[in-house]
């Protein structure tokens, strides 16, 4: 009896189990139809940034950060912008420009007749003149620094490069055309009036107690007459009036923040910034395609999960690792992963002052030969970007179109990056080194990547007759300029895509020539490059420069850092940009399927 | 008492002064404030360094620099003259507004978690103490140690994966295979059997009932589409109100006095009537209206329960008010749940976010907006609660056990008092005295925010301000953080001492 009952019970439970394995309960009753979305496009695209933007005017020393550029790309227009190939491209929707004279260098600019700020005020001469006044460093405040004796400028510009050698721009209030005349030739003249440079002068004037009537006549007069008393409040507003509160809890009054780009600022809450389409934007090609774009502040480590959950539609983590890519690819087909190269590159600088370890060219060459550059690329680059390669030039990165051309013209720079231990040994013997050469190799103690790189170098170069001593430093950047604090140092440079910005790295006595390198030929070439106003003429000069830098083994260039962007597969139009402009350089053309 | 406070304040002032000195020099020597500029070569570098040097007074030697900072703090203490900024951060922005924002954010994030951990921890702690050395006790001990030792960033990652990413996907099409429903029922049966305890037969019954009820409830919720359009409904509200009435009566009065139970049920009736009346009022209210309704209902319930309570008027009236407030909370919850379908659609069908403190540009009713806040709070609150839950359970258990073994508890039992009276009135109150200290410390800690949680879940609170400040080697924000947290620690410690003296007459302050 009891046995039978147990049997029945067992049979019943097995039956239930079998039955339950094949059915399921629940499900969605109906999917709510999404209304209001035109052509099935989502009304909003969410972009992750790792820090909140700090200010609307990204031209000051304190707000000059990549997070502000991310936003400026959409809210601002200029005569040119960096495109996906790393080159500057004219933006004819904003206006046109042409070089009218080489001596003195003169550029004629014409702003589009229809170009207006998002509050309706035309973009014209007063905006141009304010930009020149703020960025040229020609308005000393009268206050002297107690120690250096240098006089501070009224405007705290991040850089006066280029504008400082531009004469005051002549014109009448309301004019849409102007001429920039340079007192000395300036190679990067095309990169001056780019995205983000023009700020709304009528706002600055009003906030400083000047009238904005008559196309900003009062402000124009103040600048033309160099009326410091009237300009001081303008400068004060330009310096900090457009700043946001830290972590962006709210936006200042949006009336103070008119945009010149396809989008304008709408609101901000707790680190989240919303842009909406600029209804006054006059252009067609760059006109915004999505109604609103939202920037969300998310630290890089958390961005992948936020993307997976749909909190954001696109992320571009800085310094991506193999793990970042693996995590992104694991999500599956709902997320697209793009990889490419950036203009930021890693390199080893060598102390070559008199008496230093690398004074002798042969020792430098030996060190360059034993560094396993190809290995590093295999370990740190190709797992992320399969196209990545060893970098052989200093002034051009593989992501740039001119890289191959220049490399062909500089045979001394070529190489596949495989460590040549025997060659290094032979060079050291030639240099007369019988004892192992002790090299103190400095790197940032906070970076695991740098530590791994140093371990690879030590492993390889110790075999070739060096004795590499890793030197992790928290304050490595301060120690860079201290002679004798290091023998070699691994760090990165953020390439700018500009022609002249590298000068101080290579010339004798240059501020960022940390190894004390000096070569008259290189100095001469740089003099020519920075005054060359024809971008075509720069390439052969730089080819010559690269050849010379490689012959004299200025340093050892390793590789260009890989770039990665992960985005929802519903998002269309995303393209990586290797420059500091960031992924949003063409976000106005993005669309997202609803 | 007065002298005690004065003495403590003076001592605390000097302790804080010494602590700020230490903290300031530790911060400025923790790294290189220009580290992030090391790899930039552009022309902006020099200007940025100059601007930062001015903002952080880096051209002044460390000791005078500390006094400059003290001077900035002084501006905040001494009224008049220079405005109070608490110094500048490295971009030259005043620290005080940042501090205010960070505190607002932090209070929103941490208070709910702390209160939740406190309530859950104390309740579970008491139950484990009553059932010492039972399976339940051992399970809770195991669980609380496990939770206590979980690294928060890892727990957060798991929570994001399962409670946000996977749950959102499931919510888009909520269904379970029958097997899963049966398994969930079985697990719930085991949990209940362990919690309720008793002999083998009783456990088997509890297991069976709980498993079947859970599975059935889950099945019904699934087939009726509750996960698509959740809410309690009128019937659910009526049942819940009655349940709440019985529960509070059981806890606060026991069933020996029938009149009290009747009064409680009457109060539940009042609250339910309030619910029916409030349906049109609560379409899109504001906090003031909600609060007014809750208070109004509580007052009416207080009066009605007092009238029904007859001879036990005072007790019945209090219970009535408690019931009305509880039902009020339930109504708020119900309304929030009802707002779910529209909010979920506005969030693109993925309602639970992994980051941030609110949705940008959310236009909606009062309930949608608050549900959005709540959904943003869910993950960080769970993470924080799970971890501080452990401390509270352990402390409460130890303290309750201590009290339960005292002579006066035996006396109370010998008098013939009901077990409920012994536990709630005699044991619980005294067991709470040591917990006061813990609470004081925890609430001081609340102001400090949750360093890792804030960063992981993208909240710009105090903890985040501190971490970023340390990262930038920027003493302004770090010291502002320290001032608040340090002062809170000193202050709450003093309050705990004072509270002690009130709770325990044997202690005098001198």
Coordinates of C-alpha atoms in Angstrom, one line a residue, chain B:
Chain B
X1 CA 24.8 69.3 31.0
X2 CA 25.6 72.8 29.8
X3 CA 29.2 72.6 31.0
X4 CA 29.5 69.2 29.4
X5 CA 28.5 70.6 26.0
X6 CA 30.7 73.7 26.3
X7 CA 33.7 71.5 27.4
X8 CA 33.1 69.1 24.5
X9 CA 32.7 71.8 22.0
X10 CA 36.0 73.5 23.0
X11 CA 37.9 70.2 23.0
X12 CA 36.3 69.2 19.6
X13 CA 37.4 72.5 18.1
X14 CA 41.0 71.8 18.8
X15 CA 40.7 68.2 17.7
X16 CA 39.3 69.4 14.4
X17 CA 42.0 72.0 14.0
X18 CA 44.7 69.4 14.5
X19 CA 42.9 67.0 12.2
X20 CA 42.6 69.5 9.4
X21 CA 46.3 70.3 9.7
X22 CA 47.2 66.6 9.3
X23 CA 44.7 66.1 6.5
X24 CA 45.8 69.2 4.6
X25 CA 49.4 68.2 4.5
X26 CA 48.6 64.6 3.7
X27 CA 46.5 65.8 0.8
X28 CA 49.0 68.2 -0.7
X29 CA 51.8 65.7 -0.4
X30 CA 49.8 62.8 -2.0
X31 CA 50.9 63.4 -5.5
X32 CA 51.5 65.8 -8.4
X33 CA 48.8 68.3 -9.1
X34 CA 50.0 68.6 -12.7
X35 CA 50.1 64.9 -13.4
X36 CA 47.3 65.0 -16.0
X37 CA 49.2 67.7 -18.0
X38 CA 52.4 65.5 -18.3
X39 CA 51.5 64.2 -21.7
X40 CA 50.1 67.3 -23.3
X41 CA 52.5 69.2 -25.5
X42 CA 50.2 71.9 -26.9
X43 CA 50.6 75.6 -26.4
X44 CA 47.8 75.6 -23.7
X45 CA 49.9 73.7 -21.3
X46 CA 51.8 76.7 -19.8
X47 CA 48.7 78.7 -19.4
X48 CA 46.9 75.9 -17.7
X49 CA 49.8 75.4 -15.3
X50 CA 49.8 79.1 -14.5
X51 CA 46.0 79.2 -14.0
X52 CA 46.1 76.2 -11.7
X53 CA 49.1 77.6 -9.7
X54 CA 47.1 80.7 -9.0
X55 CA 43.9 78.9 -8.1
X56 CA 45.6 76.5 -5.7
X57 CA 48.2 79.0 -4.4
X58 CA 50.9 76.6 -5.4
X59 CA 53.4 79.5 -5.5
X60 CA 53.0 79.8 -1.7
X61 CA 55.0 77.4 0.5
X62 CA 52.9 74.6 2.1
X63 CA 52.7 76.0 5.7
X64 CA 51.5 79.6 4.7
X65 CA 49.3 77.9 2.1
X66 CA 47.6 76.0 4.9
X67 CA 47.0 79.3 6.7
X68 CA 45.5 80.8 3.6
X69 CA 43.1 77.9 3.6
X70 CA 42.3 78.4 7.3
X71 CA 41.7 82.1 6.4
X72 CA 39.1 81.0 3.8
X73 CA 37.4 78.9 6.4
X74 CA 37.5 81.8 8.8
X75 CA 35.5 83.9 6.3
X76 CA 32.8 81.3 6.7
X77 CA 32.8 81.4 10.5
X78 CA 33.2 85.1 11.0
X79 CA 30.2 86.9 9.5
X80 CA 30.5 90.0 7.4
X81 CA 33.3 91.2 5.1
X82 CA 34.6 88.7 2.6
X83 CA 32.1 86.1 1.3
X84 CA 32.4 82.5 2.4
X85 CA 33.8 80.2 -0.3
X86 CA 35.7 77.6 1.6
X87 CA 38.6 78.2 -0.8
X88 CA 38.9 77.3 -4.5
X89 CA 39.3 74.1 -6.4
X90 CA 42.0 73.7 -9.0
X91 CA 40.0 75.4 -11.7
X92 CA 39.5 78.5 -9.5
X93 CA 35.8 77.7 -8.8
X94 CA 34.5 78.3 -5.3
X95 CA 34.2 75.1 -3.2
X96 CA 31.1 76.0 -1.2
X97 CA 28.5 75.6 -4.0
X98 CA 30.1 72.3 -4.9
X99 CA 29.8 71.2 -1.3
X100 CA 26.1 72.2 -1.2
X101 CA 25.3 70.2 -4.3
X102 CA 27.3 67.2 -3.2
X103 CA 25.6 67.2 0.2
X104 CA 22.1 67.3 -1.4
X105 CA 22.9 64.4 -3.7
X106 CA 24.5 62.4 -0.9
X107 CA 21.6 62.9 1.5
X108 CA 19.2 61.6 -1.1
X109 CA 21.3 58.6 -1.9
X110 CA 22.4 57.5 1.6
X111 CA 19.5 58.3 3.9
X112 CA 17.1 55.8 2.4
X113 CA 19.8 53.1 2.5
X114 CA 20.7 53.9 6.0
X115 CA 17.2 53.8 7.3
X116 CA 16.4 50.6 5.4
X117 CA 19.5 48.9 6.7
X118 CA 18.7 50.1 10.2
X119 CA 15.1 48.8 10.2
X120 CA 15.9 45.5 8.4
X121 CA 19.0 45.0 10.5
X122 CA 17.3 45.6 13.8
X123 CA 14.3 43.4 13.0
X124 CA 16.4 40.5 11.7
X125 CA 18.8 41.0 14.6
X126 CA 16.0 40.6 17.2
X127 CA 14.5 37.6 15.5
X128 CA 17.9 35.9 15.4
X129 CA 18.3 36.6 19.0
X130 CA 15.0 35.2 19.9
X131 CA 15.7 32.1 17.9
X132 CA 19.4 31.7 19.0
X133 CA 21.2 28.8 17.4
X134 CA 18.4 27.9 15.1
X135 CA 18.9 27.3 11.4
X136 CA 17.6 30.7 10.8
X137 CA 20.1 32.2 13.2
X138 CA 23.0 30.4 11.5
X139 CA 21.8 31.3 8.0
X140 CA 21.5 35.0 8.9
X141 CA 25.0 34.9 10.5
X142 CA 26.4 33.3 7.4
X143 CA 24.6 35.7 5.1
X144 CA 25.6 38.8 7.0
X145 CA 29.2 37.9 7.2
X146 CA 29.1 37.1 3.5
X147 CA 27.6 40.5 2.7
X148 CA 29.9 42.3 5.0
X149 CA 32.9 41.0 3.2
X150 CA 31.7 41.6 -0.3
X151 CA 33.7 44.3 -2.2
X152 CA 31.2 47.0 -3.1
X153 CA 32.4 47.6 -6.6
X154 CA 32.0 43.9 -7.4
X155 CA 28.6 43.7 -5.8
X156 CA 27.6 46.8 -7.8
X157 CA 28.7 45.2 -11.0
X158 CA 26.7 42.1 -10.3
X159 CA 23.6 44.2 -9.3
X160 CA 23.9 46.1 -12.6
X161 CA 24.2 42.9 -14.6
X162 CA 21.3 41.1 -13.0
X163 CA 19.0 43.7 -11.5
X164 CA 19.3 46.2 -14.3
X165 CA 20.5 44.8 -17.6
X166 CA 18.9 41.3 -17.3
X167 CA 15.8 42.4 -15.4
X168 CA 15.1 45.2 -17.9
X169 CA 15.3 42.6 -20.7
X170 CA 13.0 40.3 -18.8
X171 CA 10.5 43.1 -18.0
X172 CA 10.2 43.8 -21.7
X173 CA 8.5 40.4 -22.0
X174 CA 7.9 39.1 -18.5
X175 CA 7.4 35.4 -18.6
X176 CA 8.7 32.3 -16.7
X177 CA 8.7 28.7 -17.7
X178 CA 6.5 26.6 -15.3
X179 CA 9.6 24.9 -14.0
X180 CA 11.1 28.3 -12.9
X181 CA 7.9 29.2 -11.2
X182 CA 7.9 25.9 -9.3
X183 CA 11.6 26.4 -8.4
X184 CA 10.9 29.9 -7.1
X185 CA 8.0 28.5 -5.0
X186 CA 10.3 25.8 -3.6
X187 CA 13.0 28.3 -2.7
X188 CA 10.5 30.6 -1.0
X189 CA 9.1 27.5 0.9
X190 CA 12.6 26.7 2.2
X191 CA 13.1 30.3 3.3
X192 CA 9.8 30.5 5.1
X193 CA 10.3 27.0 6.7
X194 CA 13.7 28.2 8.1
X195 CA 12.3 31.5 9.3
X196 CA 9.2 30.1 11.0
X197 CA 11.0 27.1 12.4
X198 CA 9.3 24.6 14.7
X199 CA 9.3 20.8 14.6
X200 CA 9.7 18.7 11.4
X201 CA 6.0 18.5 10.8
X202 CA 5.4 22.2 11.2
X203 CA 8.3 23.0 8.9
X204 CA 6.9 20.6 6.3
X205 CA 3.5 22.3 6.5
X206 CA 5.1 25.8 6.3
X207 CA 7.2 24.7 3.4
X208 CA 4.2 23.3 1.5
X209 CA 2.0 26.3 2.1
X210 CA 4.6 28.9 1.3
X211 CA 5.8 27.1 -1.8
X212 CA 2.3 26.7 -3.2
X213 CA 1.2 30.2 -2.3
X214 CA 4.3 31.8 -3.8
X215 CA 4.1 29.8 -7.0
X216 CA 0.4 30.5 -7.4
X217 CA 0.8 34.2 -6.7
X218 CA 3.7 34.4 -9.2
X219 CA 1.7 32.5 -11.8
X220 CA -1.3 34.8 -11.3
X221 CA 0.8 37.9 -11.4
X222 CA 2.4 36.7 -14.7
X223 CA -0.8 35.7 -16.4
X224 CA -2.6 38.9 -15.4
X225 CA 0.2 41.0 -16.8
X226 CA 1.0 42.5 -13.4
X227 CA 4.6 43.0 -14.4
X228 CA 3.5 45.1 -17.4
X229 CA 0.9 47.2 -15.5
X230 CA 1.6 46.8 -11.8
X231 CA -0.5 48.2 -8.9
X232 CA -2.5 47.0 -6.0
X233 CA -6.0 47.8 -7.2
X234 CA -9.0 48.5 -4.9
X235 CA -9.4 44.9 -3.6
X236 CA -5.6 44.6 -3.0
X237 CA -5.7 47.8 -1.1
X238 CA -8.6 46.6 1.1
X239 CA -6.9 43.4 1.9
X240 CA -3.6 45.1 2.6
X241 CA -5.2 47.7 4.9
X242 CA -6.8 44.9 6.9
X243 CA -3.5 43.0 7.0
X244 CA -1.7 46.1 8.2
X245 CA -4.2 46.7 10.9
X246 CA -3.9 43.1 12.2
X247 CA -0.1 43.3 12.0
X248 CA 0.3 46.5 14.0
X249 CA -2.2 45.3 16.6
X250 CA -0.3 42.0 17.0
X251 CA 3.0 43.9 17.4
X252 CA 1.9 46.8 19.6
X253 CA -1.1 45.5 21.6
X254 CA -1.7 41.8 21.2
X255 CA -5.2 40.3 20.7
X256 CA -6.2 40.0 24.3
X257 CA -8.0 43.3 24.2
X258 CA -10.7 42.8 21.5
X259 CA -11.6 46.5 21.6
X260 CA -8.2 47.5 20.4
X261 CA -8.4 45.1 17.4
X262 CA -11.8 46.5 16.5
X263 CA -10.4 50.1 16.8
X264 CA -7.5 49.1 14.5
X265 CA -9.8 47.7 11.9
X266 CA -11.9 50.8 12.1
X267 CA -8.7 52.9 11.5
X268 CA -8.0 50.7 8.5
X269 CA -11.5 51.4 7.3
X270 CA -10.9 55.1 7.7
X271 CA -7.6 54.8 5.8
X272 CA -9.3 52.8 3.1
X273 CA -12.1 55.4 2.8
X274 CA -9.3 58.0 2.6
X275 CA -7.9 56.0 -0.3
X276 CA -11.2 55.9 -2.2
X277 CA -11.7 59.7 -1.6
X278 CA -8.1 60.5 -2.7
X279 CA -8.2 58.6 -6.0
X280 CA -9.2 61.7 -8.1
X281 CA -7.1 64.0 -5.9
X282 CA -3.9 62.0 -6.5
X283 CA -3.8 62.1 -10.3
X284 CA -1.0 64.6 -10.4
X285 CA -0.5 66.1 -6.9
X286 CA 2.5 67.6 -5.1
X287 CA 4.3 66.6 -2.0
X288 CA 2.4 69.1 0.1
X289 CA -1.0 67.6 -0.9
X290 CA 0.2 64.1 -0.3
X291 CA 1.5 65.0 3.1
X292 CA -1.7 66.9 4.0
X293 CA -3.8 63.9 3.0
X294 CA -1.7 61.5 5.1
X295 CA -1.8 63.7 8.1
X296 CA -5.5 64.3 7.7
X297 CA -6.2 60.6 7.5
X298 CA -4.0 60.0 10.5
X299 CA -5.9 62.5 12.5
X300 CA -9.3 61.1 11.6
X301 CA -8.1 57.6 12.2
X302 CA -6.7 58.7 15.6
X303 CA -10.1 60.1 16.6
X304 CA -12.1 57.2 15.3
X305 CA -9.9 54.5 16.7
X306 CA -9.9 56.3 20.1
X307 CA -13.7 56.3 20.1
X308 CA -14.0 52.7 19.1
X309 CA -11.2 51.8 21.6
X310 CA -13.5 52.7 24.6
X311 CA -11.6 51.9 27.8
X312 CA -8.3 51.5 25.9
X313 CA -8.7 54.9 24.2
X314 CA -5.1 56.1 24.4
X315 CA -3.5 52.9 23.1
X316 CA -6.1 52.4 20.3
X317 CA -5.8 55.9 19.1
X318 CA -2.0 55.7 18.7
X319 CA -2.3 52.4 16.9
X320 CA -5.0 53.9 14.6
X321 CA -2.7 56.7 13.6
X322 CA 0.2 54.3 12.9
X323 CA -2.1 52.2 10.7
X324 CA -3.3 55.3 8.8
X325 CA 0.3 56.4 8.1
X326 CA 1.2 52.9 7.0
X327 CA -1.7 52.7 4.6
X328 CA -0.8 56.1 3.4
X329 CA 2.7 54.9 2.5
X330 CA 1.1 51.9 0.7
X331 CA -1.1 54.3 -1.3
X332 CA 1.9 56.2 -2.4
X333 CA 3.6 53.0 -3.4
X334 CA 0.5 51.9 -5.3
X335 CA 0.5 55.2 -7.2
X336 CA 4.1 54.9 -8.0
X337 CA 3.5 51.4 -9.4
X338 CA 0.6 52.7 -11.5
X339 CA 3.0 55.2 -13.1
X340 CA 5.3 52.5 -14.1
X341 CA 3.9 51.6 -17.6
X342 CA 4.1 55.2 -18.9
X343 CA 7.5 55.8 -17.4
X344 CA 8.9 52.6 -18.8
X345 CA 7.7 53.6 -22.2
X346 CA 9.4 57.0 -21.8
X347 CA 12.6 55.3 -20.7
X348 CA 12.6 53.3 -24.0
X349 CA 11.4 50.1 -22.4
X350 CA 14.4 49.8 -20.1
X351 CA 13.2 51.4 -16.8
X352 CA 16.0 50.5 -14.4
X353 CA 19.1 52.6 -15.0
X354 CA 22.6 51.6 -14.0
X355 CA 23.8 55.2 -13.6
X356 CA 22.8 58.7 -12.7
X357 CA 20.4 60.2 -10.2
X358 CA 17.5 61.1 -12.5
X359 CA 16.5 61.0 -16.1
X360 CA 17.2 64.0 -18.2
X361 CA 14.3 66.0 -19.6
X362 CA 11.6 63.8 -18.1
X363 CA 8.3 65.5 -18.5
X364 CA 5.6 63.7 -16.6
X365 CA 3.3 63.6 -13.6
X366 CA 4.4 63.8 -10.0
X367 CA 4.3 60.1 -9.8
X368 CA 6.3 59.4 -12.9
X369 CA 9.0 61.8 -11.8
X370 CA 9.2 60.3 -8.3
X371 CA 9.1 56.8 -9.7
X372 CA 12.1 57.8 -11.9
X373 CA 13.9 59.0 -8.8
X374 CA 13.1 55.7 -7.0
X375 CA 14.2 53.6 -9.9
X376 CA 17.5 55.5 -10.0
X377 CA 17.9 54.8 -6.3
X378 CA 17.2 51.1 -6.4
X379 CA 20.6 49.7 -7.3
X380 CA 22.8 51.9 -5.1
X381 CA 20.3 51.6 -2.2
X382 CA 20.4 47.8 -2.4
X383 CA 24.2 47.8 -2.6
X384 CA 24.6 50.1 0.4
X385 CA 21.8 48.4 2.4
X386 CA 23.2 44.9 2.0
X387 CA 26.5 46.0 3.3
X388 CA 25.5 48.0 6.4
X389 CA 22.7 45.5 7.1
X390 CA 25.3 43.1 8.4
X391 CA 26.6 45.4 11.1
X392 CA 23.1 46.2 12.4
X393 CA 22.1 42.6 12.6
X394 CA 25.1 41.5 14.5
X395 CA 25.0 44.4 17.0
X396 CA 21.3 44.1 17.6
X397 CA 21.5 40.3 18.0
X398 CA 24.3 40.6 20.6
X399 CA 22.6 43.4 22.4
X400 CA 19.2 41.7 22.5
X401 CA 20.7 38.5 23.8
X402 CA 22.5 40.4 26.5
X403 CA 19.3 41.9 27.7
X404 CA 17.3 38.7 27.4
X405 CA 19.5 37.0 29.9
X406 CA 19.1 39.8 32.5
X407 CA 17.2 39.1 35.7
X408 CA 14.5 41.6 35.1
X409 CA 13.4 39.8 32.0
X410 CA 13.0 36.6 34.0
X411 CA 11.0 38.7 36.6
X412 CA 8.8 40.0 33.9
X413 CA 8.1 36.5 32.6
X414 CA 7.5 35.2 36.1
X415 CA 5.0 38.0 36.5
X416 CA 3.0 36.3 33.8
X417 CA 3.4 39.0 31.1
X418 CA 2.9 37.8 27.6
X419 CA 6.0 37.1 25.6
X420 CA 5.1 40.0 23.2
X421 CA 5.1 42.4 26.1
X422 CA 8.4 41.0 27.5
X423 CA 10.1 41.3 24.1
X424 CA 8.8 44.6 22.8
X425 CA 8.4 46.6 26.0
X426 CA 11.1 45.3 28.4
X427 CA 13.8 43.8 26.2
X428 CA 13.7 45.8 23.0
X429 CA 13.9 49.2 24.6
X430 CA 17.0 48.4 26.6
X431 CA 18.6 46.5 23.8
X432 CA 18.4 49.7 21.7
X433 CA 20.7 51.7 24.0
X434 CA 24.0 50.4 22.5
X435 CA 22.6 50.7 19.0
X436 CA 22.3 54.5 19.6
X437 CA 26.0 54.8 19.4
X438 CA 26.1 52.8 16.2
X439 CA 23.3 55.0 14.7
X440 CA 25.1 58.2 15.7
X441 CA 28.2 57.0 13.9
X442 CA 26.3 55.8 10.9
X443 CA 24.4 59.1 10.4
X444 CA 27.7 61.0 10.7
X445 CA 28.9 58.6 8.0
X446 CA 25.9 59.4 5.9
X447 CA 27.2 62.9 5.3
X448 CA 30.5 61.5 4.2
X449 CA 28.6 59.8 1.4
X450 CA 29.5 56.5 -0.1
X451 CA 32.8 56.8 -1.9
X452 CA 32.7 53.8 -4.1
X453 CA 28.9 53.6 -4.6
X454 CA 28.7 57.2 -5.7
X455 CA 31.4 56.7 -8.3
X456 CA 30.1 53.4 -9.6
X457 CA 26.5 54.7 -9.9
X458 CA 27.4 58.1 -11.2
X459 CA 26.2 60.3 -8.3
X460 CA 28.0 63.5 -7.7
X461 CA 27.9 63.3 -3.9
X462 CA 30.4 63.9 -1.1
X463 CA 32.3 60.7 -1.7
X464 CA 32.8 61.5 -5.3
X465 CA 34.0 65.0 -4.5
X466 CA 36.5 63.5 -2.0
X467 CA 37.8 60.9 -4.5
X468 CA 38.1 63.4 -7.4
X469 CA 39.8 65.9 -5.1
X470 CA 42.4 63.3 -3.9
X471 CA 42.9 62.2 -7.5
X472 CA 43.6 65.8 -8.6
X473 CA 45.7 66.5 -5.4
X474 CA 43.4 69.4 -4.9
X475 CA 43.1 70.3 -1.2
X476 CA 40.0 72.6 -1.6
X477 CA 37.3 70.0 -2.1
X478 CA 39.1 67.4 0.0
X479 CA 39.2 69.7 3.0
X480 CA 35.6 70.8 2.5
X481 CA 34.6 67.2 2.6
X482 CA 36.7 66.7 5.7
X483 CA 35.3 69.7 7.5
X484 CA 31.8 68.4 7.1
X485 CA 32.5 64.8 7.9
X486 CA 34.8 65.6 10.8
X487 CA 32.3 68.1 12.3
X488 CA 29.5 65.6 11.9
X489 CA 31.5 62.8 13.5
X490 CA 32.3 65.0 16.5
X491 CA 28.8 66.4 16.8
X492 CA 27.0 63.1 16.5
X493 CA 29.3 61.5 19.0
X494 CA 28.4 64.2 21.5
X495 CA 24.7 63.7 20.7
X496 CA 25.1 60.0 21.3
X497 CA 26.6 60.7 24.7
X498 CA 23.7 63.0 25.5
X499 CA 21.1 60.5 24.3
X500 CA 22.8 57.9 26.5
X501 CA 22.2 60.0 29.5
X502 CA 18.5 60.3 28.7
X503 CA 18.0 56.6 27.9
X504 CA 20.0 55.2 30.8
X505 CA 19.4 57.0 34.1
X506 CA 22.6 55.5 35.6
X507 CA 24.7 57.7 33.4
X508 CA 25.3 61.3 34.3
X509 CA 27.1 63.9 32.2
X510 CA 29.8 65.9 33.9

